[in-house]
């Protein structure tokens, strides 16, 4: 059976061009980029090129790029660097819809290290309550960390505006741009963020490689203390093949950005409009006109998301549900709860997240599959009667 993959916010296919670029560095070109000999140095040159390619994608300087093992490590490194830079400040700010890489770290810092945390709420459309955010900022605030775009709904936060407010108050500003990278035009110079995280496996590079952008001049302390690698900002011999692959993926992402915001967005909009038209009791989660171009979080009243996923899986269609699947429960995710999505619709939420590898035929296949799936599940649902939710 052919797989229709619409779970690209979870992870992406590694691009053929990326695999090709990486292959020699698993085999004959195994030198250490820090070595003095030519054999190692030729790998070093390729790592340098990769650093430049990453920098080009986000309009950074290459020496502002630090390679890490993943988005989670980048997030952790950024937050610890900020609190180390301002040890006397005991207040930290984030939103209540962050990825666990930030959300759980902030909860940990509150519980184990005595930090006061403001979890800024969002409204019913997933938009940040900036009034609460700005009122909570004080001289005691060490860092504000906000995701550029939400992994479940795709809702985009006003990063440039918040970065400016943070700068005015002398507060470090970090953004988790793991989902925004390759989907939005990211310009760290224009935005003025202090630190930014991105992750390879969301942009067609392998899992297990990430980046932390650190603005020049920021007093950064390493999270992984060790050798002199990454200019003393992250110990550990470089994962050369993956770094080189990520460099290629960034180059491709830059070239594909327009495609993402035209053709991929059109496919997402087509899938959305067809599902809304063909299936009653259906709601899109998140603000319609300020979302990632590839993401559709859509709730079907009176059915279980997990049951939808199971039936989609039988058709070879991969998507995600809006449940807190990592906890093994069927409760709606913290993002949908924060948005106060009604319980019976939150339960039936599915996230489709597309890439430029998807086609219109695939969207038609999903639409054709979804109509009888929802019909069938509603026949069994105690919450659905006479064509509506009870
Ligand atoms: N931040 C966001 C918004 C994410 O979506 C993810 C991954 O799903 C991460 C951080 C973590 O990235 P990684 O899987 O590379 O650790």
Coordinates of C-alpha atoms and ligand atoms in Angstrom, one line a residue:
X1 CA 0.0 0.0 0.0
X2 CA 1.2 3.5 -0.8
X3 CA 1.6 5.7 2.2
X4 CA 0.1 9.2 2.2
X5 CA 2.3 11.1 4.6
X6 CA 0.6 14.1 6.2
X7 CA 2.4 14.2 9.5
X8 CA 5.3 16.5 8.6
X9 CA 5.1 18.5 11.9
X10 CA 6.0 15.3 13.6
X11 CA 8.9 14.5 11.3
X12 CA 9.8 14.8 7.6
X13 CA 11.2 12.5 4.9
X14 CA 14.9 13.0 4.6
X15 CA 15.3 14.6 1.1
X16 CA 17.2 12.5 -1.5
X17 CA 19.6 15.4 -2.0
X18 CA 20.4 15.5 1.7
X19 CA 21.1 11.7 1.8
X20 CA 23.4 12.1 -1.2
X21 CA 25.3 15.0 0.4
X22 CA 25.8 13.1 3.7
X23 CA 26.8 9.7 2.4
X24 CA 30.6 10.3 1.8
X25 CA 30.9 11.5 5.4
X26 CA 29.7 8.1 6.8
X27 CA 32.2 6.3 4.7
X28 CA 35.6 7.4 3.3
X29 CA 35.5 11.0 4.6
X30 CA 35.5 10.2 8.3
X31 CA 38.1 12.7 9.5
X32 CA 37.6 14.9 12.5
X33 CA 37.0 18.5 11.4
X34 CA 39.2 19.8 14.3
X35 CA 42.2 17.8 13.1
X36 CA 45.3 19.7 11.7
X37 CA 45.7 17.3 8.8
X38 CA 44.3 17.8 5.3
X39 CA 42.1 14.6 5.7
X40 CA 40.2 16.1 8.6
X41 CA 40.3 19.6 7.3
X42 CA 38.4 18.6 4.1
X43 CA 35.5 17.6 6.4
X44 CA 36.0 20.9 8.4
X45 CA 35.6 22.8 5.1
X46 CA 32.3 21.0 4.5
X47 CA 31.1 21.8 8.0
X48 CA 31.9 25.4 7.4
X49 CA 29.8 25.4 4.2
X50 CA 26.9 23.8 6.2
X51 CA 27.2 26.6 8.8
X52 CA 27.0 29.2 6.1
X53 CA 23.9 27.5 4.6
X54 CA 22.1 27.4 7.9
X55 CA 23.0 31.0 8.5
X56 CA 21.7 32.0 5.0
X57 CA 18.3 30.4 5.8
X58 CA 17.7 32.7 8.8
X59 CA 19.9 35.7 7.8
X60 CA 22.4 35.1 10.6
X61 CA 26.2 35.2 10.5
X62 CA 27.9 31.8 10.4
X63 CA 29.6 32.3 13.7
X64 CA 26.2 32.8 15.3
X65 CA 25.3 29.2 14.5
X66 CA 25.9 26.4 17.0
X67 CA 25.1 22.8 16.0
X68 CA 23.3 20.7 18.7
X69 CA 21.8 17.3 18.8
X70 CA 18.1 18.4 18.4
X71 CA 15.6 21.1 19.0
X72 CA 15.2 20.0 22.6
X73 CA 18.9 20.5 23.3
X74 CA 18.8 23.9 21.6
X75 CA 15.8 25.0 23.7
X76 CA 17.4 23.7 27.0
X77 CA 20.8 25.3 26.1
X78 CA 19.2 28.7 25.4
X79 CA 17.1 28.8 28.6
X80 CA 20.1 27.8 30.8
X81 CA 22.3 30.3 29.1
X82 CA 19.9 33.1 29.9
X83 CA 19.4 32.2 33.5
X84 CA 23.2 31.8 33.9
X85 CA 23.6 35.2 32.4
X86 CA 21.3 36.8 34.9
X87 CA 21.5 34.6 38.1
X88 CA 19.9 37.3 40.3
X89 CA 16.7 37.3 38.2
X90 CA 14.2 34.7 39.3
X91 CA 11.3 35.2 36.9
X92 CA 10.9 33.5 33.5
X93 CA 8.1 33.8 30.9
X94 CA 6.7 31.5 28.3
X95 CA 3.3 30.6 26.9
X96 CA 1.0 27.8 27.9
X97 CA 1.0 26.2 24.5
X98 CA 4.7 25.5 24.1
X99 CA 6.2 22.2 23.1
X100 CA 7.2 20.0 26.1
X101 CA 10.9 20.9 25.3
X102 CA 10.1 24.3 26.8
X103 CA 6.9 23.7 28.8
X104 CA 8.4 20.9 30.9
X105 CA 11.7 22.7 31.3
X106 CA 9.9 25.7 32.7
X107 CA 7.9 23.6 35.1
X108 CA 11.1 21.9 36.2
X109 CA 12.8 25.3 36.8
X110 CA 9.7 26.3 38.9
X111 CA 9.6 23.1 40.9
X112 CA 13.3 22.3 41.4
X113 CA 15.0 25.7 41.1
X114 CA 12.5 28.1 42.6
X115 CA 11.8 30.2 39.5
X116 CA 8.5 32.1 39.3
X117 CA 7.1 31.2 35.9
X118 CA 4.4 33.2 33.9
X119 CA 2.7 30.9 31.4
X120 CA 1.1 33.4 29.2
X121 CA -2.4 32.3 28.0
X122 CA -3.8 32.2 24.5
X123 CA -7.3 33.0 23.3
X124 CA -9.8 30.6 21.7
X125 CA -8.0 31.0 18.4
X126 CA -4.6 30.2 19.8
X127 CA -3.4 33.8 19.7
X128 CA -1.0 35.0 22.4
X129 CA -2.4 37.3 25.1
X130 CA 0.3 40.0 24.7
X131 CA -1.3 42.2 27.4
X132 CA -0.7 39.5 30.0
X133 CA 2.8 39.0 28.6
X134 CA 3.8 42.7 28.7
X135 CA 2.3 43.3 32.1
X136 CA 4.3 40.3 33.5
X137 CA 7.7 41.6 32.3
X138 CA 9.9 43.1 35.0
X139 CA 13.4 43.8 36.1
X140 CA 13.4 40.3 37.7
X141 CA 12.7 38.6 34.4
X142 CA 15.6 36.5 33.1
X143 CA 14.2 35.3 29.8
X144 CA 11.1 35.3 27.6
X145 CA 10.8 32.1 25.4
X146 CA 8.0 31.8 22.9
X147 CA 7.5 29.5 20.0
X148 CA 7.5 31.2 16.6
X149 CA 4.6 28.9 15.5
X150 CA 2.6 26.2 17.2
X151 CA 3.3 22.6 16.3
X152 CA -0.4 21.5 16.7
X153 CA -2.4 24.4 15.2
X154 CA 0.3 26.2 13.2
X155 CA -0.7 29.5 14.9
X156 CA 2.0 32.1 14.5
X157 CA 3.1 34.3 17.5
X158 CA 4.1 38.1 17.1
X159 CA 7.8 37.3 17.5
X160 CA 9.1 40.6 16.1
X161 CA 6.9 42.7 18.4
X162 CA 7.7 40.7 21.5
X163 CA 11.5 40.7 20.7
X164 CA 11.4 44.5 20.5
X165 CA 9.5 44.9 23.8
X166 CA 12.0 42.5 25.4
X167 CA 14.9 44.5 24.1
X168 CA 13.5 47.7 25.4
X169 CA 13.3 46.1 28.9
X170 CA 16.7 44.4 28.7
X171 CA 15.2 40.9 28.8
X172 CA 16.8 38.0 26.9
X173 CA 14.4 36.7 24.2
X174 CA 14.5 33.2 22.8
X175 CA 12.3 31.7 20.2
X176 CA 11.6 28.0 19.4
X177 CA 11.4 28.2 15.6
X178 CA 11.4 24.4 15.2
X179 CA 8.1 24.5 13.3
X180 CA 8.5 27.9 11.7
X181 CA 11.8 27.0 9.9
X182 CA 11.3 26.2 6.3
X183 CA 7.7 27.4 6.4
X184 CA 8.1 31.1 7.1
X185 CA 10.7 33.6 6.1
X186 CA 12.9 33.9 9.2
X187 CA 15.2 36.8 9.5
X188 CA 17.0 37.0 12.9
X189 CA 18.5 40.4 12.1
X190 CA 15.1 42.0 11.3
X191 CA 13.4 40.2 14.2
X192 CA 16.1 41.0 16.7
X193 CA 15.9 37.7 18.7
X194 CA 18.8 36.8 21.0
X195 CA 18.5 33.1 20.5
X196 CA 16.6 30.8 18.2
X197 CA 16.2 27.0 18.0
X198 CA 15.7 24.9 15.0
X199 CA 15.6 21.2 14.3
X200 CA 16.8 19.2 11.3
X201 CA 14.2 16.5 11.1
X202 CA 11.4 19.0 10.5
X203 CA 13.0 20.3 7.4
X204 CA 14.0 17.1 5.5
X205 CA 17.3 16.5 7.3
X206 CA 17.7 13.5 9.7
X207 CA 16.6 13.2 13.3
X208 CA 19.2 14.1 15.9
X209 CA 20.6 17.3 14.6
X210 CA 19.6 20.8 15.6
X211 CA 20.9 24.4 15.7
X212 CA 21.0 27.2 18.3
X213 CA 21.4 30.6 16.8
X214 CA 23.1 32.9 19.3
X215 CA 23.2 36.6 18.6
X216 CA 26.7 38.0 18.5
X217 CA 27.7 39.6 21.8
X218 CA 25.3 37.5 23.9
X219 CA 27.1 36.2 27.1
X220 CA 26.5 32.5 26.4
X221 CA 27.5 29.7 28.7
X222 CA 27.6 26.2 27.2
X223 CA 25.1 23.6 28.3
X224 CA 27.4 20.7 27.3
X225 CA 30.7 21.5 28.8
X226 CA 33.6 19.8 27.1
X227 CA 36.0 20.5 24.3
X228 CA 36.5 23.6 22.2
X229 CA 34.1 22.6 19.5
X230 CA 31.6 25.1 18.2
X231 CA 33.8 27.9 19.4
X232 CA 33.6 26.7 23.0
X233 CA 29.8 26.9 23.0
X234 CA 29.0 23.1 22.8
X235 CA 31.4 20.4 23.7
X236 CA 31.5 17.1 21.8
X237 CA 33.0 16.0 18.4
X238 CA 30.7 17.3 15.7
X239 CA 28.2 15.0 14.0
X240 CA 29.7 15.8 10.7
X241 CA 27.5 13.8 8.3
X242 CA 24.3 15.2 9.9
X243 CA 25.6 18.7 10.0
X244 CA 26.4 18.5 6.4
X245 CA 23.0 17.0 5.7
X246 CA 21.3 19.8 7.6
X247 CA 23.3 22.4 5.6
X248 CA 21.9 20.9 2.4
X249 CA 18.4 20.8 3.9
X250 CA 18.6 24.5 4.8
X251 CA 19.6 25.3 1.2
X252 CA 16.7 23.3 -0.1
X253 CA 14.3 24.9 2.5
X254 CA 15.4 28.4 1.3
X255 CA 14.7 27.5 -2.3
X256 CA 11.4 25.8 -1.4
X257 CA 10.0 28.6 0.8
X258 CA 7.9 30.1 -2.0
X259 CA 6.6 26.6 -2.9
X260 CA 5.6 26.1 0.7
X261 CA 3.7 29.4 0.8
X262 CA 1.9 28.9 -2.6
X263 CA 1.4 25.2 -3.7
X264 CA 1.6 23.6 -0.2
X265 CA -0.7 26.2 1.3
X266 CA -3.1 25.7 -1.6
X267 CA -3.2 22.0 -0.9
X268 CA -3.8 22.6 2.8
X269 CA -6.6 25.1 2.0
X270 CA -8.2 22.7 -0.5
X271 CA -8.1 19.9 2.1
X272 CA -9.6 22.2 4.7
X273 CA -12.4 23.6 2.5
X274 CA -13.4 20.1 1.3
X275 CA -13.5 18.6 4.8
X276 CA -15.6 21.6 6.1
X277 CA -18.0 21.3 3.1
X278 CA -18.4 17.6 3.1
X279 CA -18.5 16.8 6.8
X280 CA -21.0 18.6 9.2
X281 CA -19.9 19.5 12.7
X282 CA -16.4 20.3 11.7
X283 CA -14.2 23.1 13.1
X284 CA -10.8 24.4 12.3
X285 CA -8.6 25.0 15.4
X286 CA -6.6 28.2 15.4
X287 CA -6.8 31.6 13.7
X288 CA -7.4 30.9 10.0
X289 CA -5.2 33.7 8.4
X290 CA -2.2 33.6 10.7
X291 CA -1.1 29.9 10.6
X292 CA 1.8 27.9 9.1
X293 CA 1.0 27.3 5.4
X294 CA 1.2 23.5 5.8
X295 CA -0.8 22.9 9.0
X296 CA -4.5 22.0 9.5
X297 CA -5.8 21.2 12.9
X298 CA -9.4 20.2 12.5
X299 CA -12.0 18.9 15.0
X300 CA -14.8 16.5 14.2
X301 CA -17.6 16.7 16.7
X302 CA -18.6 13.6 18.7
X303 CA -15.8 11.2 17.6
X304 CA -12.5 10.1 19.0
X305 CA -9.3 11.3 17.2
X306 CA -7.6 8.0 17.9
X307 CA -10.4 6.1 16.1
X308 CA -10.1 8.4 13.1
X309 CA -6.3 7.8 13.0
X310 CA -6.7 4.0 13.2
X311 CA -9.1 4.0 10.3
X312 CA -7.0 6.5 8.3
X313 CA -4.0 4.2 9.0
X314 CA -5.9 1.3 7.3
X315 CA -6.0 3.5 4.2
X316 CA -2.3 4.2 4.4
X317 CA -2.8 7.8 5.6
X318 CA -0.5 9.1 8.3
X319 CA -1.7 12.1 10.5
X320 CA -1.8 13.0 14.2
X321 CA -4.5 13.5 16.7
X322 CA -5.0 16.3 19.1
X323 CA -4.5 14.1 22.2
X324 CA -1.7 14.2 24.7
X325 CA -0.5 11.0 23.1
X326 CA 2.9 11.2 24.7
X327 CA 1.3 10.6 28.1
X328 CA -0.6 7.6 26.8
X329 CA -3.9 9.3 27.6
X330 CA -6.8 10.2 25.4
X331 CA -7.1 13.6 27.0
X332 CA -7.0 16.6 24.6
X333 CA -3.6 18.1 24.3
X334 CA -2.6 21.0 26.5
X335 CA -2.7 23.3 23.4
X336 CA -6.4 22.5 22.7
X337 CA -7.2 22.8 26.5
X338 CA -5.5 26.2 26.6
X339 CA -7.6 27.3 23.7
X340 CA -10.7 26.1 25.5
X341 CA -11.7 24.0 22.4
X342 CA -15.0 22.3 23.5
X343 CA -14.3 18.9 24.9
X344 CA -16.3 16.9 22.3
X345 CA -14.6 18.6 19.4
X346 CA -11.1 18.6 21.0
X347 CA -11.4 14.8 21.3
X348 CA -12.0 14.4 17.6
X349 CA -9.2 16.7 16.5
X350 CA -6.8 15.6 13.7
X351 CA -3.7 17.4 12.6
X352 CA -2.7 17.1 8.9
X353 CA 0.7 18.7 8.2
X354 CA 1.8 18.7 4.6
X355 CA 5.1 19.1 2.7
X356 CA 6.0 19.8 -0.9
X357 CA 6.0 16.0 -1.5
X358 CA 2.2 15.9 -1.1
X359 CA -0.1 16.0 -4.2
X360 CA -3.6 17.0 -5.0
X361 CA -4.4 13.4 -5.7
X362 CA -3.4 12.6 -2.1
X363 CA -5.7 15.3 -0.8
X364 CA -8.6 13.9 -2.8
X365 CA -7.8 10.4 -1.4
X366 CA -7.9 11.8 2.2
X367 CA -11.2 13.6 1.6
X368 CA -12.7 10.5 0.0
X369 CA -11.6 8.4 3.0
X370 CA -12.6 10.8 5.7
X371 CA -16.3 11.2 4.8
X372 CA -17.3 7.5 5.5
X373 CA -14.9 7.3 8.4
X374 CA -16.6 10.1 10.3
X375 CA -20.0 8.8 9.2
X376 CA -19.2 5.3 10.6
X377 CA -17.8 6.6 13.9
X378 CA -20.8 8.9 14.4
X379 CA -23.2 6.0 14.0
X380 CA -21.5 4.5 17.1
X381 CA -21.2 7.8 19.0
X382 CA -23.5 8.5 21.9
X383 CA -22.8 12.2 21.3
X384 CA -24.2 12.3 17.7
X385 CA -27.9 12.2 16.9
X386 CA -30.0 13.3 13.9
X387 CA -27.1 15.0 12.1
X388 CA -25.8 17.0 15.1
X389 CA -24.0 16.8 18.4
X390 CA -26.1 16.2 21.5
Ligands
LIG1 N1 9.8 22.5 19.6 C1 8.8 22.3 18.8 C2 7.8 23.4 18.5 C3 8.6 21.1 18.2 O1 7.6 20.8 17.4 C4 9.6 20.0 18.5 C5 9.4 18.7 17.9 O2 8.3 18.2 17.7 C6 10.6 20.3 19.3 C7 10.8 21.6 19.8 C8 11.7 19.3 19.6 O3 12.6 19.1 18.6 P1 13.5 17.7 18.6 O4 12.5 16.6 18.2 O5 14.5 18.0 17.5 O6 14.1 17.6 19.9

